[in-house]
Amino acid sequence: MSPVRLGTAVGRGVLATTILGSGMAFLDSTIANVATKKIGQDFHASFGALQWVQNGYLLPLASLILLGGALGDRLGRRRMYLLGVAWFAIASLLCAISPNVETLIAARALQGIGGALLTPGSLAIISATFAPEDRAAAVGAWSGLGGVATAIGPFLGGWLVQDVSWRWAFGINVPFAVAVIILGIKYVPESRAEHRATSLDLPGTLLVGAGLGALTYGTTSAGSGGWDALSTVITAAGVGLLAGFVVVERHEKQPIVPLGLFADRAFSGSNIMTFMTYGALGAVLFVLTLNLQISAGYGALAAGTALLPITIFMMFLSARSGALAARIGPRLQMTVGPLICAAGLLLTMRIDAHHHSYVTDVLPGILVFALGLTAFVAPLTATVMGTAPADQVGVASGVNNAVARAASLLAVAVLPPLAGLHGEAYEQASVMAHGYRVVAVSCAVLLAIAALVVALTVRIPARALHQETSDEAG
């Protein structure tokens, strides 16, 4: 397969396919955040049930995304990507017609399986398809426009939830999926790892899935009802299963996660940063949209529109951020960006029933947060992919995505209950405002730790990321 150049029709088609498909998954997760309050009202759901509407999706996504990356490398990245898109669309329809919260949670779990197939494929296709000199810019464009989808989600979701129905927040995925499948068939060349595994690591897949499931169930149950014997045992079992996963991978001939990847300090540091930052982002965005609606009195559309500045920053600056990292090295942006995000979160702590002016209480924090997010997302992604061997880009993408989703999964399960958000208490404005402040401070601490980790581990000098990617492709 000849390398594809960014400025060609095929290059634009590949970018459109990967951005629309992954953007559909990003869009869905953020729309679900805005729809949370209305879902709770319609189904008379507790806060624990609403957590499972979010985590029911994240759990299979985090558990199976490694398998999705491995299957793409082995069976064809385009094939698995488009299969995931179709699966995701069918599950979205099931979400839209769910008669109760239990069915919705089950449908969200099916969505997570589809997301696990499509999410690692988008970056793997970019890395395997584009010429080395165009990859950083392509990843930057993917990050920027994918981030736009994430940011548009609350705005679009707010309008659908407020003026149409929360069910359309899920049904809207179907036309996007159709467009992705058509574009993918037309423009995306098939690619596979040069040295493909002859067998799948089923023990590793089962252990990581069971471990994350037990850990999530135990911590969510403890948040709702306290640390009783059952939740403690289940949580401990989850930790044990994940430890067993590491042991199995060390002795597996064809592991789903080649632990040798983590011998690279930049790869390990970038994934630790991913865990901290995406855990913080998952928890704070889940609670922020609820806080705007419950304690500040915003409608669903207003709450979604409040995050619109993130869209603007990501749209116009992310590609430039990725290109800058390719020139000067990613370390500076990956260190400063999380600290700027943390400052933005601290500024949003004013939001409550008495301080809810958009211009003075909401907008300053959102602007600072958006600037920090734009600074580090594209360099982080490019660093993870650039430090992986060329024939393991699918696995590397799967690892990084699994880390991000697992972090969000655990943060959503743990932080809100620790902040006092459980049962039906979250419907009280004072409880929600206090809970949000605790979550915001906790997430700011996680972001500061992420910056420290990068300062200690990521030492890629100027232009090295571009050179490293070029050498591996050659």
PDB file of C-alpha atoms in Angstrom, residues 170-329:
ATOM      1  CA  PHE A 170     -29.060   8.461  20.593  1.00  0.00           C
ATOM      2  CA  GLY A 171     -31.011   8.049  17.343  1.00  0.00           C
ATOM      3  CA  ILE A 172     -28.997  10.790  15.656  1.00  0.00           C
ATOM      4  CA  ASN A 173     -26.048   8.390  15.410  1.00  0.00           C
ATOM      5  CA  VAL A 174     -27.675   6.393  12.618  1.00  0.00           C
ATOM      6  CA  PRO A 175     -27.242   8.877   9.707  1.00  0.00           C
ATOM      7  CA  PHE A 176     -23.646   9.542  10.806  1.00  0.00           C
ATOM      8  CA  ALA A 177     -22.953   5.810  10.701  1.00  0.00           C
ATOM      9  CA  VAL A 178     -24.362   5.461   7.203  1.00  0.00           C
ATOM     10  CA  ALA A 179     -22.117   8.286   5.959  1.00  0.00           C
ATOM     11  CA  VAL A 180     -19.032   6.735   7.604  1.00  0.00           C
ATOM     12  CA  ILE A 181     -19.657   3.325   6.015  1.00  0.00           C
ATOM     13  CA  ILE A 182     -20.083   4.842   2.542  1.00  0.00           C
ATOM     14  CA  LEU A 183     -16.923   6.972   2.866  1.00  0.00           C
ATOM     15  CA  GLY A 184     -14.918   4.114   4.358  1.00  0.00           C
ATOM     16  CA  ILE A 185     -15.725   1.723   1.550  1.00  0.00           C
ATOM     17  CA  LYS A 186     -14.842   4.356  -1.052  1.00  0.00           C
ATOM     18  CA  TYR A 187     -11.669   5.920   0.343  1.00  0.00           C
ATOM     19  CA  VAL A 188     -10.002   3.906   3.118  1.00  0.00           C
ATOM     20  CA  PRO A 189      -7.452   1.280   2.001  1.00  0.00           C
ATOM     21  CA  GLU A 190      -7.279  -1.912   4.043  1.00  0.00           C
ATOM     22  CA  SER A 191      -4.226  -2.372   6.256  1.00  0.00           C
ATOM     23  CA  ARG A 192      -2.987  -5.006   8.692  1.00  0.00           C
ATOM     24  CA  ALA A 193       0.016  -5.453  10.957  1.00  0.00           C
ATOM     25  CA  GLU A 194       3.015  -6.784   9.082  1.00  0.00           C
ATOM     26  CA  HIS A 195       3.532  -9.512  11.690  1.00  0.00           C
ATOM     27  CA  ARG A 196       0.077 -10.623  12.737  1.00  0.00           C
ATOM     28  CA  ALA A 197      -0.691 -12.800  15.737  1.00  0.00           C
ATOM     29  CA  THR A 198      -1.926 -16.295  15.000  1.00  0.00           C
ATOM     30  CA  SER A 199      -4.136 -16.477  18.101  1.00  0.00           C
ATOM     31  CA  LEU A 200      -6.088 -14.108  20.323  1.00  0.00           C
ATOM     32  CA  ASP A 201      -5.269 -13.542  23.968  1.00  0.00           C
ATOM     33  CA  LEU A 202      -8.616 -14.664  25.404  1.00  0.00           C
ATOM     34  CA  PRO A 203      -7.352 -15.111  29.002  1.00  0.00           C
ATOM     35  CA  GLY A 204      -6.038 -11.545  29.012  1.00  0.00           C
ATOM     36  CA  THR A 205      -9.243 -10.199  27.497  1.00  0.00           C
ATOM     37  CA  LEU A 206     -11.408 -11.997  30.057  1.00  0.00           C
ATOM     38  CA  LEU A 207      -9.236 -10.922  32.991  1.00  0.00           C
ATOM     39  CA  VAL A 208      -9.185  -7.238  32.092  1.00  0.00           C
ATOM     40  CA  GLY A 209     -12.933  -7.213  31.416  1.00  0.00           C
ATOM     41  CA  ALA A 210     -13.808  -9.035  34.631  1.00  0.00           C
ATOM     42  CA  GLY A 211     -11.351  -6.926  36.635  1.00  0.00           C
ATOM     43  CA  LEU A 212     -12.712  -3.608  35.413  1.00  0.00           C
ATOM     44  CA  GLY A 213     -16.281  -4.833  35.842  1.00  0.00           C
ATOM     45  CA  ALA A 214     -15.745  -5.932  39.439  1.00  0.00           C
ATOM     46  CA  LEU A 215     -13.827  -2.777  40.309  1.00  0.00           C
ATOM     47  CA  THR A 216     -16.522  -0.542  38.814  1.00  0.00           C
ATOM     48  CA  TYR A 217     -19.419  -2.425  40.387  1.00  0.00           C
ATOM     49  CA  GLY A 218     -17.757  -2.497  43.795  1.00  0.00           C
ATOM     50  CA  THR A 219     -16.866   1.200  43.875  1.00  0.00           C
ATOM     51  CA  THR A 220     -20.255   2.287  42.480  1.00  0.00           C
ATOM     52  CA  SER A 221     -22.089   0.171  45.049  1.00  0.00           C
ATOM     53  CA  ALA A 222     -19.910   1.564  47.833  1.00  0.00           C
ATOM     54  CA  GLY A 223     -20.643   5.091  46.690  1.00  0.00           C
ATOM     55  CA  SER A 224     -24.375   4.479  46.842  1.00  0.00           C
ATOM     56  CA  GLY A 225     -24.641   2.413  50.025  1.00  0.00           C
ATOM     57  CA  GLY A 226     -21.308   2.674  51.810  1.00  0.00           C
ATOM     58  CA  TRP A 227     -18.398   0.252  52.103  1.00  0.00           C
ATOM     59  CA  ASP A 228     -20.084  -2.912  53.275  1.00  0.00           C
ATOM     60  CA  ALA A 229     -18.532  -6.379  53.148  1.00  0.00           C
ATOM     61  CA  LEU A 230     -19.900  -7.174  49.664  1.00  0.00           C
ATOM     62  CA  SER A 231     -18.680  -4.009  47.934  1.00  0.00           C
ATOM     63  CA  THR A 232     -15.279  -4.365  49.615  1.00  0.00           C
ATOM     64  CA  VAL A 233     -14.892  -7.986  48.484  1.00  0.00           C
ATOM     65  CA  ILE A 234     -15.983  -7.194  44.915  1.00  0.00           C
ATOM     66  CA  THR A 235     -13.621  -4.221  44.680  1.00  0.00           C
ATOM     67  CA  ALA A 236     -10.720  -6.281  46.047  1.00  0.00           C
ATOM     68  CA  ALA A 237     -11.546  -9.027  43.546  1.00  0.00           C
ATOM     69  CA  GLY A 238     -11.392  -6.465  40.745  1.00  0.00           C
ATOM     70  CA  VAL A 239      -7.938  -5.345  41.844  1.00  0.00           C
ATOM     71  CA  GLY A 240      -6.810  -8.966  42.061  1.00  0.00           C
ATOM     72  CA  LEU A 241      -8.093  -9.783  38.594  1.00  0.00           C
ATOM     73  CA  LEU A 242      -6.297  -6.787  37.090  1.00  0.00           C
ATOM     74  CA  ALA A 243      -3.092  -7.858  38.839  1.00  0.00           C
ATOM     75  CA  GLY A 244      -3.627 -11.333  37.379  1.00  0.00           C
ATOM     76  CA  PHE A 245      -4.006  -9.720  33.953  1.00  0.00           C
ATOM     77  CA  VAL A 246      -0.518  -8.220  34.254  1.00  0.00           C
ATOM     78  CA  VAL A 247       0.944 -11.587  35.296  1.00  0.00           C
ATOM     79  CA  VAL A 248      -0.748 -13.397  32.395  1.00  0.00           C
ATOM     80  CA  GLU A 249       0.471 -10.806  29.889  1.00  0.00           C
ATOM     81  CA  ARG A 250       4.051 -11.267  31.081  1.00  0.00           C
ATOM     82  CA  HIS A 251       3.920 -14.964  30.174  1.00  0.00           C
ATOM     83  CA  GLU A 252       1.590 -14.906  27.162  1.00  0.00           C
ATOM     84  CA  LYS A 253       3.373 -15.572  23.854  1.00  0.00           C
ATOM     85  CA  GLN A 254       1.014 -13.298  21.937  1.00  0.00           C
ATOM     86  CA  PRO A 255      -0.361 -10.902  24.596  1.00  0.00           C
ATOM     87  CA  ILE A 256      -3.164  -8.495  23.887  1.00  0.00           C
ATOM     88  CA  VAL A 257      -0.981  -5.861  25.579  1.00  0.00           C
ATOM     89  CA  PRO A 258       2.721  -6.316  24.771  1.00  0.00           C
ATOM     90  CA  LEU A 259       4.243  -5.087  28.031  1.00  0.00           C
ATOM     91  CA  GLY A 260       7.428  -4.244  26.160  1.00  0.00           C
ATOM     92  CA  LEU A 261       5.659  -1.115  24.897  1.00  0.00           C
ATOM     93  CA  PHE A 262       5.918   0.303  28.414  1.00  0.00           C
ATOM     94  CA  ALA A 263       9.710   0.018  28.377  1.00  0.00           C
ATOM     95  CA  ASP A 264       9.660   3.340  26.530  1.00  0.00           C
ATOM     96  CA  ARG A 265       9.507   6.083  29.187  1.00  0.00           C
ATOM     97  CA  ALA A 266       7.602   8.450  26.931  1.00  0.00           C
ATOM     98  CA  PHE A 267       4.963   5.814  26.148  1.00  0.00           C
ATOM     99  CA  SER A 268       4.532   4.914  29.823  1.00  0.00           C
ATOM    100  CA  GLY A 269       4.477   8.542  30.962  1.00  0.00           C
ATOM    101  CA  SER A 270       1.982   9.497  28.258  1.00  0.00           C
ATOM    102  CA  ASN A 271      -0.363   6.713  29.311  1.00  0.00           C
ATOM    103  CA  ILE A 272      -0.116   7.676  32.983  1.00  0.00           C
ATOM    104  CA  MET A 273      -0.951  11.216  31.918  1.00  0.00           C
ATOM    105  CA  THR A 274      -3.852   9.873  29.888  1.00  0.00           C
ATOM    106  CA  PHE A 275      -5.216   8.069  32.953  1.00  0.00           C
ATOM    107  CA  MET A 276      -5.058  11.194  35.111  1.00  0.00           C
ATOM    108  CA  THR A 277      -6.356  13.681  32.556  1.00  0.00           C
ATOM    109  CA  TYR A 278      -9.159  11.599  31.082  1.00  0.00           C
ATOM    110  CA  GLY A 279     -10.262  10.487  34.528  1.00  0.00           C
ATOM    111  CA  ALA A 280     -10.526  14.143  35.486  1.00  0.00           C
ATOM    112  CA  LEU A 281     -12.322  15.064  32.258  1.00  0.00           C
ATOM    113  CA  GLY A 282     -14.817  12.194  32.516  1.00  0.00           C
ATOM    114  CA  ALA A 283     -15.830  12.951  36.094  1.00  0.00           C
ATOM    115  CA  VAL A 284     -15.955  16.723  35.871  1.00  0.00           C
ATOM    116  CA  LEU A 285     -17.935  16.894  32.608  1.00  0.00           C
ATOM    117  CA  PHE A 286     -20.417  14.321  33.943  1.00  0.00           C
ATOM    118  CA  VAL A 287     -21.049  16.423  37.058  1.00  0.00           C
ATOM    119  CA  LEU A 288     -20.695  19.895  35.487  1.00  0.00           C
ATOM    120  CA  THR A 289     -23.633  19.494  33.118  1.00  0.00           C
ATOM    121  CA  LEU A 290     -25.788  18.294  36.022  1.00  0.00           C
ATOM    122  CA  ASN A 291     -24.588  21.164  38.212  1.00  0.00           C
ATOM    123  CA  LEU A 292     -25.489  23.754  35.589  1.00  0.00           C
ATOM    124  CA  GLN A 293     -29.003  22.326  35.334  1.00  0.00           C
ATOM    125  CA  ILE A 294     -29.709  21.534  38.985  1.00  0.00           C
ATOM    126  CA  SER A 295     -27.926  24.177  41.085  1.00  0.00           C
ATOM    127  CA  ALA A 296     -27.595  26.982  38.519  1.00  0.00           C
ATOM    128  CA  GLY A 297     -31.062  26.435  37.009  1.00  0.00           C
ATOM    129  CA  TYR A 298     -29.958  26.164  33.379  1.00  0.00           C
ATOM    130  CA  GLY A 299     -32.113  24.324  30.864  1.00  0.00           C
ATOM    131  CA  ALA A 300     -30.622  21.458  28.876  1.00  0.00           C
ATOM    132  CA  LEU A 301     -29.924  23.696  25.867  1.00  0.00           C
ATOM    133  CA  ALA A 302     -28.331  26.440  27.977  1.00  0.00           C
ATOM    134  CA  ALA A 303     -26.188  23.888  29.810  1.00  0.00           C
ATOM    135  CA  GLY A 304     -24.994  22.477  26.493  1.00  0.00           C
ATOM    136  CA  THR A 305     -24.368  25.894  24.981  1.00  0.00           C
ATOM    137  CA  ALA A 306     -22.298  26.870  28.017  1.00  0.00           C
ATOM    138  CA  LEU A 307     -19.545  24.547  26.767  1.00  0.00           C
ATOM    139  CA  LEU A 308     -19.525  25.960  23.222  1.00  0.00           C
ATOM    140  CA  PRO A 309     -16.183  27.811  23.673  1.00  0.00           C
ATOM    141  CA  ILE A 310     -14.470  24.431  23.858  1.00  0.00           C
ATOM    142  CA  THR A 311     -15.726  23.760  20.335  1.00  0.00           C
ATOM    143  CA  ILE A 312     -14.239  26.977  19.019  1.00  0.00           C
ATOM    144  CA  PHE A 313     -10.838  26.459  20.622  1.00  0.00           C
ATOM    145  CA  MET A 314     -10.567  22.833  19.487  1.00  0.00           C
ATOM    146  CA  MET A 315     -11.710  23.659  15.965  1.00  0.00           C
ATOM    147  CA  PHE A 316      -9.193  26.410  15.286  1.00  0.00           C
ATOM    148  CA  LEU A 317      -6.202  25.496  17.447  1.00  0.00           C
ATOM    149  CA  SER A 318      -5.845  21.700  17.757  1.00  0.00           C
ATOM    150  CA  ALA A 319      -4.239  21.084  14.363  1.00  0.00           C
ATOM    151  CA  ARG A 320      -1.838  23.953  15.069  1.00  0.00           C
ATOM    152  CA  SER A 321      -1.131  22.484  18.487  1.00  0.00           C
ATOM    153  CA  GLY A 322      -0.209  19.124  16.926  1.00  0.00           C
ATOM    154  CA  ALA A 323       2.017  20.794  14.328  1.00  0.00           C
ATOM    155  CA  LEU A 324       3.737  22.871  17.038  1.00  0.00           C
ATOM    156  CA  ALA A 325       4.471  19.746  19.068  1.00  0.00           C
ATOM    157  CA  ALA A 326       6.058  18.149  15.988  1.00  0.00           C
ATOM    158  CA  ARG A 327       8.407  21.166  15.735  1.00  0.00           C
ATOM    159  CA  ILE A 328       9.349  21.844  19.367  1.00  0.00           C
ATOM    160  CA  GLY A 329       8.619  18.490  21.012  1.00  0.00           C
TER     161      GLY A 329
END
